[in-house]
């Protein structure tokens, strides 16, 4: 019984990704052969590699790099460091990257990487050693024209700098286009750090327009206070929204009168968590999903909105800044309840879109202004939202199904046009 409950709470994420694809393939009446090609990853690499820890002993870590599909261009997708990483999770995330890049129509396939590690338990030097050796182990796969990693959960610009340097050392010259999300000083792009959150806000502004629910004055709850969540809080407050609840892996805080994102950020920097923030009530990380609000932004990990809490979500709009935060069963409950879902492959595509701009700038060694980047990002996000919304209206399907239909259609077309080799 206990294990059954666990299965219900946390379905296998790879099975979920395949199920979502199958549904879209059915709606698009996709050819059987094409379905067989697109529902599995093209390449998977598992690496076990040693790292010398600060006290001199050797640890062996396990990591993965998966390339789901390369029909529309090189593989693109982040690398995450987390104690719960599994090959199935990386497969799902790689597949979602294929659909995400196709959904916003940027010329990439999908990939993802992960290392099983709790990075909070490692020193900076150990993290550098782990990153450099992992880069070496996956170097047969990566490269600016074949597979381009980026930050994801628990990795950042510094991680990307180490990857870029290691890859460049192997080749004897600087190859900045091998990763995106780098520091500005070594070929990173202005606006990349804020891009996932900014893209989320652009999709929310579009949703607010079609629904007639203004963002100005809306009450927002945000689960996760990392790169996506913390910056989304700041940008939404700038748009006139009231951030009423936020959380991180240690817990959540709520104040119906509003939390000042810049002060919460400062508190988190000092105390390592949002918990304990003055004039806020402490709640759990899961409670944030049920907070009294108009807009809910899950910006943490997968499988957060499940059958157990979906009926208690009070928001009118859910903007998925995280990858895979809603299980398919929960999705159905929310759809039935009339909650407007902005699906992950659309909602959080701002990150990879500015990664694309970074890669283009690196290849051309010509760097754009932040204004040009943010305007171009808005253009791509607004167009993508428009195509998905139009698809959902035309076929009378939910936004997630529509996003999959737009994306899978593009990948299927590319695959069909290229034909099968040999
Ligand atoms: N990790 C981010 C995502 O899931 C960004 C990927 C990228 O920029 O390549 O979309």
Tab-separated table of C-alpha atoms and ligand atoms in Angstrom:
chain	number	residue	atom	x	y	z
A	1	UNK	CA	0.000	0.000	0.000
A	2	UNK	CA	2.759	2.389	0.989
A	3	UNK	CA	4.667	1.719	-2.205
A	4	UNK	CA	1.468	2.146	-4.229
A	5	UNK	CA	0.927	5.507	-2.622
A	6	UNK	CA	4.465	6.449	-3.486
A	7	UNK	CA	3.923	5.492	-7.117
A	8	UNK	CA	0.799	7.628	-7.196
A	9	UNK	CA	2.682	10.589	-5.751
A	10	UNK	CA	5.778	10.344	-7.903
A	11	UNK	CA	5.126	8.629	-11.215
A	12	UNK	CA	8.161	7.654	-13.264
A	13	UNK	CA	8.958	10.863	-15.048
A	14	UNK	CA	10.192	9.103	-18.196
A	15	UNK	CA	6.915	7.193	-18.476
A	16	UNK	CA	5.139	10.545	-18.098
A	17	UNK	CA	7.199	12.138	-20.872
A	18	UNK	CA	6.486	9.230	-23.200
A	19	UNK	CA	2.792	9.316	-22.335
A	20	UNK	CA	2.628	13.039	-23.138
A	21	UNK	CA	4.337	12.371	-26.464
A	22	UNK	CA	1.992	9.457	-27.273
A	23	UNK	CA	-1.029	11.688	-26.700
A	24	UNK	CA	0.301	14.384	-29.023
A	25	UNK	CA	1.261	11.773	-31.651
A	26	UNK	CA	-2.288	10.421	-31.499
A	27	UNK	CA	-3.813	13.896	-31.900
A	28	UNK	CA	-1.497	14.571	-34.851
A	29	UNK	CA	-2.218	11.145	-36.323
A	30	UNK	CA	1.528	10.593	-36.621
A	31	UNK	CA	2.882	7.706	-38.662
A	32	UNK	CA	3.733	4.612	-36.534
A	33	UNK	CA	7.382	4.512	-37.622
A	34	UNK	CA	7.833	8.166	-36.743
A	35	UNK	CA	6.287	7.513	-33.316
A	36	UNK	CA	8.796	4.737	-32.696
A	37	UNK	CA	11.677	7.056	-33.633
A	38	UNK	CA	10.575	10.053	-31.579
A	39	UNK	CA	9.544	8.275	-28.353
A	40	UNK	CA	13.100	7.156	-27.467
A	41	UNK	CA	16.402	9.040	-27.054
A	42	UNK	CA	18.940	8.830	-29.858
A	43	UNK	CA	22.000	8.528	-27.576
A	44	UNK	CA	22.617	7.883	-23.884
A	45	UNK	CA	25.967	7.983	-22.145
A	46	UNK	CA	26.486	6.847	-18.533
A	47	UNK	CA	29.802	7.682	-16.914
A	48	UNK	CA	31.295	6.637	-13.568
A	49	UNK	CA	34.227	8.850	-12.720
A	50	UNK	CA	36.628	9.451	-9.837
A	51	UNK	CA	37.148	12.736	-8.008
A	52	UNK	CA	39.827	13.353	-5.383
A	53	UNK	CA	38.136	14.972	-2.396
A	54	UNK	CA	39.797	17.650	-0.239
A	55	UNK	CA	40.865	15.152	2.438
A	56	UNK	CA	42.669	13.073	-0.203
A	57	UNK	CA	40.215	10.187	-0.508
A	58	UNK	CA	38.708	9.245	-3.868
A	59	UNK	CA	34.946	9.264	-4.529
A	60	UNK	CA	33.321	7.786	-7.633
A	61	UNK	CA	30.342	9.678	-9.065
A	62	UNK	CA	27.808	8.663	-11.710
A	63	UNK	CA	26.604	11.038	-14.411
A	64	UNK	CA	24.638	11.003	-17.643
A	65	UNK	CA	24.338	12.869	-20.914
A	66	UNK	CA	21.354	12.013	-23.086
A	67	UNK	CA	20.618	13.317	-26.586
A	68	UNK	CA	16.981	12.801	-27.448
A	69	UNK	CA	16.731	14.092	-31.009
A	70	UNK	CA	19.007	16.001	-33.407
A	71	UNK	CA	16.689	16.436	-36.394
A	72	UNK	CA	16.437	20.243	-36.079
A	73	UNK	CA	19.993	20.980	-34.943
A	74	UNK	CA	22.572	20.209	-32.225
A	75	UNK	CA	21.385	18.844	-28.889
A	76	UNK	CA	20.721	21.576	-26.316
A	77	UNK	CA	19.961	21.326	-22.646
A	78	UNK	CA	21.269	21.829	-19.159
A	79	UNK	CA	23.272	19.763	-16.703
A	80	UNK	CA	21.880	19.302	-13.197
A	81	UNK	CA	23.595	18.270	-9.990
A	82	UNK	CA	21.190	16.559	-7.599
A	83	UNK	CA	21.264	13.577	-5.264
A	84	UNK	CA	18.086	12.155	-6.865
A	85	UNK	CA	19.198	12.292	-10.519
A	86	UNK	CA	18.360	9.106	-12.466
A	87	UNK	CA	18.864	8.071	-16.079
A	88	UNK	CA	15.087	8.060	-16.559
A	89	UNK	CA	14.850	11.622	-15.284
A	90	UNK	CA	17.587	12.767	-17.668
A	91	UNK	CA	15.832	10.976	-20.543
A	92	UNK	CA	12.591	12.803	-19.795
A	93	UNK	CA	14.342	16.148	-19.467
A	94	UNK	CA	16.198	15.553	-22.765
A	95	UNK	CA	12.943	14.764	-24.560
A	96	UNK	CA	11.302	17.858	-23.085
A	97	UNK	CA	14.216	19.947	-24.408
A	98	UNK	CA	13.496	18.658	-27.945
A	99	UNK	CA	9.872	19.779	-27.660
A	100	UNK	CA	10.797	23.027	-25.902
A	101	UNK	CA	13.245	24.107	-28.639
A	102	UNK	CA	10.719	23.147	-31.316
A	103	UNK	CA	7.877	24.895	-29.472
A	104	UNK	CA	9.692	28.250	-29.599
A	105	UNK	CA	11.147	27.346	-33.015
A	106	UNK	CA	14.879	27.611	-32.322
A	107	UNK	CA	17.215	25.375	-34.347
A	108	UNK	CA	18.148	22.766	-31.746
A	109	UNK	CA	17.415	19.211	-30.780
A	110	UNK	CA	17.104	18.174	-27.149
A	111	UNK	CA	19.650	16.909	-24.639
A	112	UNK	CA	20.201	16.863	-20.910
A	113	UNK	CA	22.846	15.861	-18.412
A	114	UNK	CA	22.973	15.124	-14.737
A	115	UNK	CA	25.322	13.995	-11.995
A	116	UNK	CA	24.145	12.150	-8.880
A	117	UNK	CA	25.546	14.431	-6.178
A	118	UNK	CA	24.344	16.757	-3.459
A	119	UNK	CA	26.492	19.752	-4.400
A	120	UNK	CA	25.795	21.418	-1.038
A	121	UNK	CA	27.981	18.755	0.563
A	122	UNK	CA	31.013	19.509	-1.646
A	123	UNK	CA	33.548	22.314	-1.323
A	124	UNK	CA	34.090	24.675	-4.255
A	125	UNK	CA	37.336	22.902	-5.148
A	126	UNK	CA	35.646	19.494	-5.092
A	127	UNK	CA	32.828	20.837	-7.286
A	128	UNK	CA	35.377	22.164	-9.767
A	129	UNK	CA	37.144	18.790	-9.850
A	130	UNK	CA	33.839	16.963	-10.340
A	131	UNK	CA	32.784	19.342	-13.119
A	132	UNK	CA	36.100	19.127	-14.972
A	133	UNK	CA	36.221	15.334	-14.846
A	134	UNK	CA	32.539	14.989	-15.823
A	135	UNK	CA	33.207	17.312	-18.789
A	136	UNK	CA	36.121	15.122	-19.813
A	137	UNK	CA	33.960	11.992	-19.582
A	138	UNK	CA	31.156	13.419	-21.750
A	139	UNK	CA	33.500	15.202	-24.176
A	140	UNK	CA	32.944	12.573	-26.915
A	141	UNK	CA	29.376	13.919	-27.120
A	142	UNK	CA	29.555	17.660	-26.524
A	143	UNK	CA	30.752	20.477	-28.783
A	144	UNK	CA	29.423	23.757	-30.188
A	145	UNK	CA	28.026	22.079	-33.286
A	146	UNK	CA	26.838	18.824	-31.692
A	147	UNK	CA	25.653	19.222	-28.102
A	148	UNK	CA	25.682	22.400	-26.012
A	149	UNK	CA	25.108	22.140	-22.219
A	150	UNK	CA	23.817	24.960	-20.014
A	151	UNK	CA	22.942	25.536	-16.347
A	152	UNK	CA	20.082	23.656	-14.713
A	153	UNK	CA	19.206	22.724	-11.106
A	154	UNK	CA	22.235	23.455	-8.838
A	155	UNK	CA	24.593	24.485	-11.647
A	156	UNK	CA	25.404	28.069	-12.629
A	157	UNK	CA	27.653	30.389	-14.656
A	158	UNK	CA	30.749	29.268	-12.713
A	159	UNK	CA	30.001	25.615	-13.550
A	160	UNK	CA	29.733	26.594	-17.227
A	161	UNK	CA	33.069	28.458	-17.048
A	162	UNK	CA	34.775	25.259	-15.783
A	163	UNK	CA	33.164	23.180	-18.546
A	164	UNK	CA	34.182	25.691	-21.218
A	165	UNK	CA	37.739	25.851	-19.887
A	166	UNK	CA	38.125	22.065	-19.651
A	167	UNK	CA	36.790	21.523	-23.171
A	168	UNK	CA	39.025	24.331	-24.492
A	169	UNK	CA	42.116	22.876	-22.762
A	170	UNK	CA	41.496	19.522	-24.469
A	171	UNK	CA	41.459	21.238	-27.837
A	172	UNK	CA	44.217	23.774	-27.257
A	173	UNK	CA	42.141	26.876	-27.980
A	174	UNK	CA	39.135	28.702	-26.569
A	175	UNK	CA	35.803	27.244	-27.663
A	176	UNK	CA	33.246	29.460	-25.946
A	177	UNK	CA	30.244	28.083	-27.879
A	178	UNK	CA	30.443	24.647	-26.200
A	179	UNK	CA	28.223	25.830	-23.323
A	180	UNK	CA	25.783	28.660	-22.700
A	181	UNK	CA	24.938	30.435	-19.471
A	182	UNK	CA	28.612	31.414	-19.051
A	183	UNK	CA	29.810	34.481	-17.159
A	184	UNK	CA	29.656	37.637	-19.342
A	185	UNK	CA	33.454	38.057	-19.149
A	186	UNK	CA	34.090	34.861	-21.130
A	187	UNK	CA	31.428	34.979	-23.832
A	188	UNK	CA	28.225	34.827	-21.814
A	189	UNK	CA	25.192	36.819	-22.909
A	190	UNK	CA	23.573	39.767	-21.233
A	191	UNK	CA	20.119	38.784	-20.040
A	192	UNK	CA	20.829	35.028	-19.895
A	193	UNK	CA	20.723	34.838	-16.113
A	194	UNK	CA	17.248	36.401	-16.021
A	195	UNK	CA	16.000	34.733	-19.220
A	196	UNK	CA	13.991	31.804	-17.812
A	197	UNK	CA	12.119	34.105	-15.434
A	198	UNK	CA	11.700	36.841	-18.044
A	199	UNK	CA	10.282	34.336	-20.537
A	200	UNK	CA	7.862	33.081	-17.879
A	201	UNK	CA	6.686	36.644	-17.250
A	202	UNK	CA	6.199	37.259	-21.006
A	203	UNK	CA	3.971	34.159	-21.243
A	204	UNK	CA	2.071	35.270	-18.133
A	205	UNK	CA	1.442	38.694	-19.658
A	206	UNK	CA	0.093	37.003	-22.797
A	207	UNK	CA	-2.113	34.706	-20.710
A	208	UNK	CA	-3.383	37.650	-18.697
A	209	UNK	CA	-4.407	39.325	-21.940
A	210	UNK	CA	-6.339	36.378	-23.397
A	211	UNK	CA	-8.011	35.630	-20.053
A	212	UNK	CA	-8.623	39.226	-19.022
A	213	UNK	CA	-6.903	38.614	-15.676
A	214	UNK	CA	-4.536	41.547	-15.099
A	215	UNK	CA	-1.061	40.828	-13.704
A	216	UNK	CA	-1.039	44.238	-12.041
A	217	UNK	CA	-2.537	43.534	-8.648
A	218	UNK	CA	-2.501	39.740	-9.077
A	219	UNK	CA	-1.425	37.682	-6.047
A	220	UNK	CA	1.419	35.345	-6.937
A	221	UNK	CA	2.812	32.255	-5.153
A	222	UNK	CA	6.176	30.860	-6.242
A	223	UNK	CA	7.552	27.420	-5.359
A	224	UNK	CA	11.357	27.427	-5.611
A	225	UNK	CA	13.643	30.383	-5.036
A	226	UNK	CA	16.548	29.503	-7.329
A	227	UNK	CA	17.433	31.188	-10.609
A	228	UNK	CA	13.929	30.979	-12.109
A	229	UNK	CA	11.805	31.528	-8.980
A	230	UNK	CA	13.714	34.356	-7.309
A	231	UNK	CA	14.045	36.400	-10.503
A	232	UNK	CA	10.408	35.740	-11.475
A	233	UNK	CA	9.420	37.178	-8.068
A	234	UNK	CA	11.378	40.360	-8.765
A	235	UNK	CA	10.084	40.765	-12.337
A	236	UNK	CA	6.462	40.066	-11.353
A	237	UNK	CA	6.661	42.606	-8.549
A	238	UNK	CA	7.955	45.099	-11.135
A	239	UNK	CA	4.837	44.323	-13.204
A	240	UNK	CA	2.701	45.323	-10.221
A	241	UNK	CA	1.895	41.831	-8.901
A	242	UNK	CA	1.932	41.045	-5.180
A	243	UNK	CA	4.154	38.104	-4.254
A	244	UNK	CA	2.264	36.497	-1.353
A	245	UNK	CA	4.184	33.231	-0.865
A	246	UNK	CA	7.573	31.765	-1.815
A	247	UNK	CA	9.537	28.690	-0.818
A	248	UNK	CA	12.804	26.829	-1.207
A	249	UNK	CA	13.913	23.294	-0.334
A	250	UNK	CA	13.964	24.220	3.393
A	251	UNK	CA	10.367	25.510	3.521
A	252	UNK	CA	8.058	28.353	2.601
A	253	UNK	CA	6.877	31.748	3.798
A	254	UNK	CA	3.590	33.549	3.320
A	255	UNK	CA	2.333	37.078	3.852
A	256	UNK	CA	-1.003	37.971	2.212
A	257	UNK	CA	0.005	41.650	2.281
A	258	UNK	CA	3.017	40.883	0.098
A	259	UNK	CA	6.699	39.971	0.362
A	260	UNK	CA	9.368	42.307	-1.012
A	261	UNK	CA	11.409	40.061	-3.392
A	262	UNK	CA	14.618	42.061	-3.039
A	263	UNK	CA	14.437	41.798	0.768
A	264	UNK	CA	13.637	38.057	0.590
A	265	UNK	CA	16.627	37.652	-1.749
A	266	UNK	CA	18.895	39.451	0.714
A	267	UNK	CA	17.530	37.297	3.578
A	268	UNK	CA	18.167	34.105	1.603
A	269	UNK	CA	21.712	35.210	0.753
A	270	UNK	CA	22.415	35.781	4.449
A	271	UNK	CA	20.568	32.792	5.967
A	272	UNK	CA	20.675	30.242	3.135
A	273	UNK	CA	16.853	29.975	3.066
A	274	UNK	CA	13.768	32.168	2.759
A	275	UNK	CA	12.435	30.668	6.021
A	276	UNK	CA	12.448	33.048	8.967
A	277	UNK	CA	11.911	36.149	6.839
A	278	UNK	CA	10.525	38.939	9.096
A	279	UNK	CA	6.737	39.472	9.175
A	280	UNK	CA	6.031	36.206	7.356
A	281	UNK	CA	4.385	33.014	8.467
A	282	UNK	CA	6.329	29.773	7.919
A	283	UNK	CA	4.646	27.110	5.800
A	284	UNK	CA	5.997	24.018	4.041
A	285	UNK	CA	7.421	23.934	0.535
A	286	UNK	CA	4.338	21.938	-0.556
A	287	UNK	CA	1.910	24.373	1.151
A	288	UNK	CA	2.989	27.123	-1.226
A	289	UNK	CA	1.221	25.270	-4.030
A	290	UNK	CA	-2.047	25.621	-2.134
A	291	UNK	CA	-1.574	29.254	-1.131
A	292	UNK	CA	-4.426	31.680	-1.709
A	293	UNK	CA	-3.305	33.359	-4.944
A	294	UNK	CA	-4.256	34.175	-8.538
A	295	UNK	CA	-1.068	32.958	-10.189
A	296	UNK	CA	1.014	29.956	-9.146
A	297	UNK	CA	4.568	29.600	-10.446
A	298	UNK	CA	6.096	26.173	-9.723
A	299	UNK	CA	9.809	26.880	-10.203
A	300	UNK	CA	11.449	23.917	-8.456
A	301	UNK	CA	11.453	20.234	-9.401
A	302	UNK	CA	9.241	17.664	-11.141
A	303	UNK	CA	6.136	15.953	-9.720
A	304	UNK	CA	5.079	18.733	-7.342
A	305	UNK	CA	1.427	19.148	-8.327
A	306	UNK	CA	-0.068	15.660	-8.019
A	307	UNK	CA	-3.490	14.046	-7.491
A	308	UNK	CA	-2.953	14.740	-3.778
A	309	UNK	CA	-2.954	18.525	-4.015
A	310	UNK	CA	-4.286	19.465	-7.490
A	311	UNK	CA	-7.838	19.975	-6.222
A	312	UNK	CA	-6.511	22.387	-3.587
A	313	UNK	CA	-4.574	24.622	-5.984
A	314	UNK	CA	-6.343	27.960	-5.730
A	315	UNK	CA	-4.635	29.818	-8.570
A	316	UNK	CA	-6.438	30.797	-11.765
A	317	UNK	CA	-3.214	30.492	-13.816
A	318	UNK	CA	-0.310	28.047	-13.324
A	319	UNK	CA	2.930	29.093	-15.045
A	320	UNK	CA	5.370	26.178	-15.139
A	321	UNK	CA	8.808	27.721	-14.756
A	322	UNK	CA	10.080	24.287	-13.648
A	323	UNK	CA	10.316	21.267	-15.940
A	324	UNK	CA	7.560	18.708	-15.359
A	325	UNK	CA	6.088	20.099	-12.109
A	326	UNK	CA	2.581	18.735	-12.825
A	327	UNK	CA	1.753	15.023	-13.166
A	328	UNK	CA	-0.628	14.094	-16.024
A	329	UNK	CA	-3.415	13.160	-13.557
A	330	UNK	CA	-3.033	16.468	-11.744
A	331	UNK	CA	-3.009	18.242	-15.096
A	332	UNK	CA	-6.376	16.699	-15.896
A	333	UNK	CA	-7.821	17.807	-12.558
A	334	UNK	CA	-6.578	21.363	-13.095
A	335	UNK	CA	-7.910	21.463	-16.658
A	336	UNK	CA	-11.311	20.242	-15.487
A	337	UNK	CA	-11.334	22.928	-12.824
A	338	UNK	CA	-10.676	25.549	-15.518
A	339	UNK	CA	-7.189	26.487	-14.335
A	340	UNK	CA	-5.220	27.990	-17.224
A	341	UNK	CA	-1.937	26.086	-17.571
A	342	UNK	CA	1.106	27.595	-19.261
A	343	UNK	CA	3.010	24.359	-19.928
A	344	UNK	CA	6.713	24.032	-19.139
A	345	UNK	CA	7.903	23.556	-22.726
A	346	UNK	CA	6.461	26.994	-23.493
A	347	UNK	CA	6.608	28.765	-20.124
A	348	UNK	CA	10.284	28.190	-19.257
A	349	UNK	CA	11.662	28.294	-22.817
A	350	UNK	CA	13.085	31.791	-22.270
A	351	UNK	CA	16.240	30.253	-20.786
A	352	UNK	CA	17.127	28.153	-23.781
A	353	UNK	CA	16.079	30.951	-26.118
A	354	UNK	CA	18.659	33.345	-24.684
A	355	UNK	CA	21.105	30.397	-24.655
A	356	UNK	CA	20.508	30.330	-28.400
A	357	UNK	CA	21.295	34.055	-28.598
A	358	UNK	CA	24.458	33.456	-26.542
A	359	UNK	CA	25.591	30.684	-28.901
A	360	UNK	CA	24.917	32.845	-31.973
A	361	UNK	CA	26.889	35.714	-30.402
A	362	UNK	CA	29.796	33.379	-29.551
A	363	UNK	CA	29.907	31.991	-33.099
A	364	UNK	CA	29.921	35.505	-34.567
A	365	UNK	CA	32.135	37.021	-31.847
A	366	UNK	CA	29.729	39.935	-31.941
A	367	UNK	CA	27.759	40.806	-28.837
A	368	UNK	CA	24.312	42.322	-28.624
A	369	UNK	CA	22.917	44.918	-26.218
A	370	UNK	CA	20.671	43.758	-23.404
A	371	UNK	CA	17.847	45.710	-25.013
A	372	UNK	CA	18.173	43.757	-28.268
A	373	UNK	CA	18.269	40.482	-26.321
A	374	UNK	CA	15.168	41.204	-24.278
A	375	UNK	CA	13.256	42.457	-27.324
A	376	UNK	CA	14.214	39.388	-29.361
A	377	UNK	CA	13.235	37.158	-26.449
A	378	UNK	CA	9.857	38.875	-26.222
A	379	UNK	CA	9.338	38.408	-29.960
A	380	UNK	CA	10.025	34.675	-29.764
A	381	UNK	CA	7.987	34.070	-26.577
A	382	UNK	CA	4.985	36.080	-27.803
A	383	UNK	CA	5.001	34.286	-31.160
A	384	UNK	CA	5.274	30.883	-29.471
A	385	UNK	CA	2.451	31.693	-27.047
A	386	UNK	CA	0.347	32.849	-30.020
A	387	UNK	CA	0.904	29.611	-31.988
A	388	UNK	CA	0.141	27.416	-28.978
A	389	UNK	CA	-2.944	29.405	-27.971
A	390	UNK	CA	-4.208	29.379	-31.559
A	391	UNK	CA	-3.671	25.594	-31.745
A	392	UNK	CA	-5.541	25.115	-28.455
A	393	UNK	CA	-8.488	27.165	-29.713
A	394	UNK	CA	-8.588	25.551	-33.162
A	395	UNK	CA	-8.498	21.968	-31.856
A	396	UNK	CA	-10.272	22.671	-28.562
A	397	UNK	CA	-7.445	21.135	-26.540
A	398	UNK	CA	-5.618	22.235	-23.386
A	399	UNK	CA	-2.558	24.462	-23.689
A	400	UNK	CA	-0.184	21.577	-22.886
A	401	UNK	CA	-1.589	19.349	-25.618
A	402	UNK	CA	-1.472	22.304	-27.999
A	403	UNK	CA	2.173	23.038	-27.132
A	404	UNK	CA	3.043	19.388	-27.768
A	405	UNK	CA	1.153	19.445	-31.060
A	406	UNK	CA	3.056	22.538	-32.254
A	407	UNK	CA	6.403	21.088	-31.146
A	408	UNK	CA	6.029	17.450	-32.177
A	409	UNK	CA	4.719	18.554	-35.567
A	410	UNK	CA	7.886	20.566	-36.219
A	411	UNK	CA	10.199	17.726	-35.170
A	412	UNK	CA	8.169	15.198	-37.185
A	413	UNK	CA	8.354	17.425	-40.255
A	414	UNK	CA	12.148	17.794	-39.947
A	415	UNK	CA	12.584	14.051	-39.441
A	416	UNK	CA	10.365	13.216	-42.410
A	417	UNK	CA	12.092	15.715	-44.713
A	418	UNK	CA	15.532	14.379	-43.804
A	419	UNK	CA	14.402	10.793	-44.358
A	420	UNK	CA	15.963	7.711	-42.834
A	421	UNK	CA	19.651	6.930	-43.247
A	422	UNK	CA	20.829	4.726	-44.937
B	1	LIG	N1	18.197	24.098	-18.176
B	1	LIG	C1	17.384	25.027	-18.884
B	1	LIG	C2	16.106	24.358	-19.357
B	1	LIG	O1	15.675	23.366	-18.812
B	1	LIG	C3	18.144	25.751	-19.978
B	1	LIG	C4	18.695	24.890	-21.084
B	1	LIG	C5	19.595	25.652	-22.034
B	1	LIG	O2	19.715	26.855	-21.941
B	1	LIG	O3	20.183	24.967	-22.885
B	1	LIG	O4	15.460	24.819	-20.256
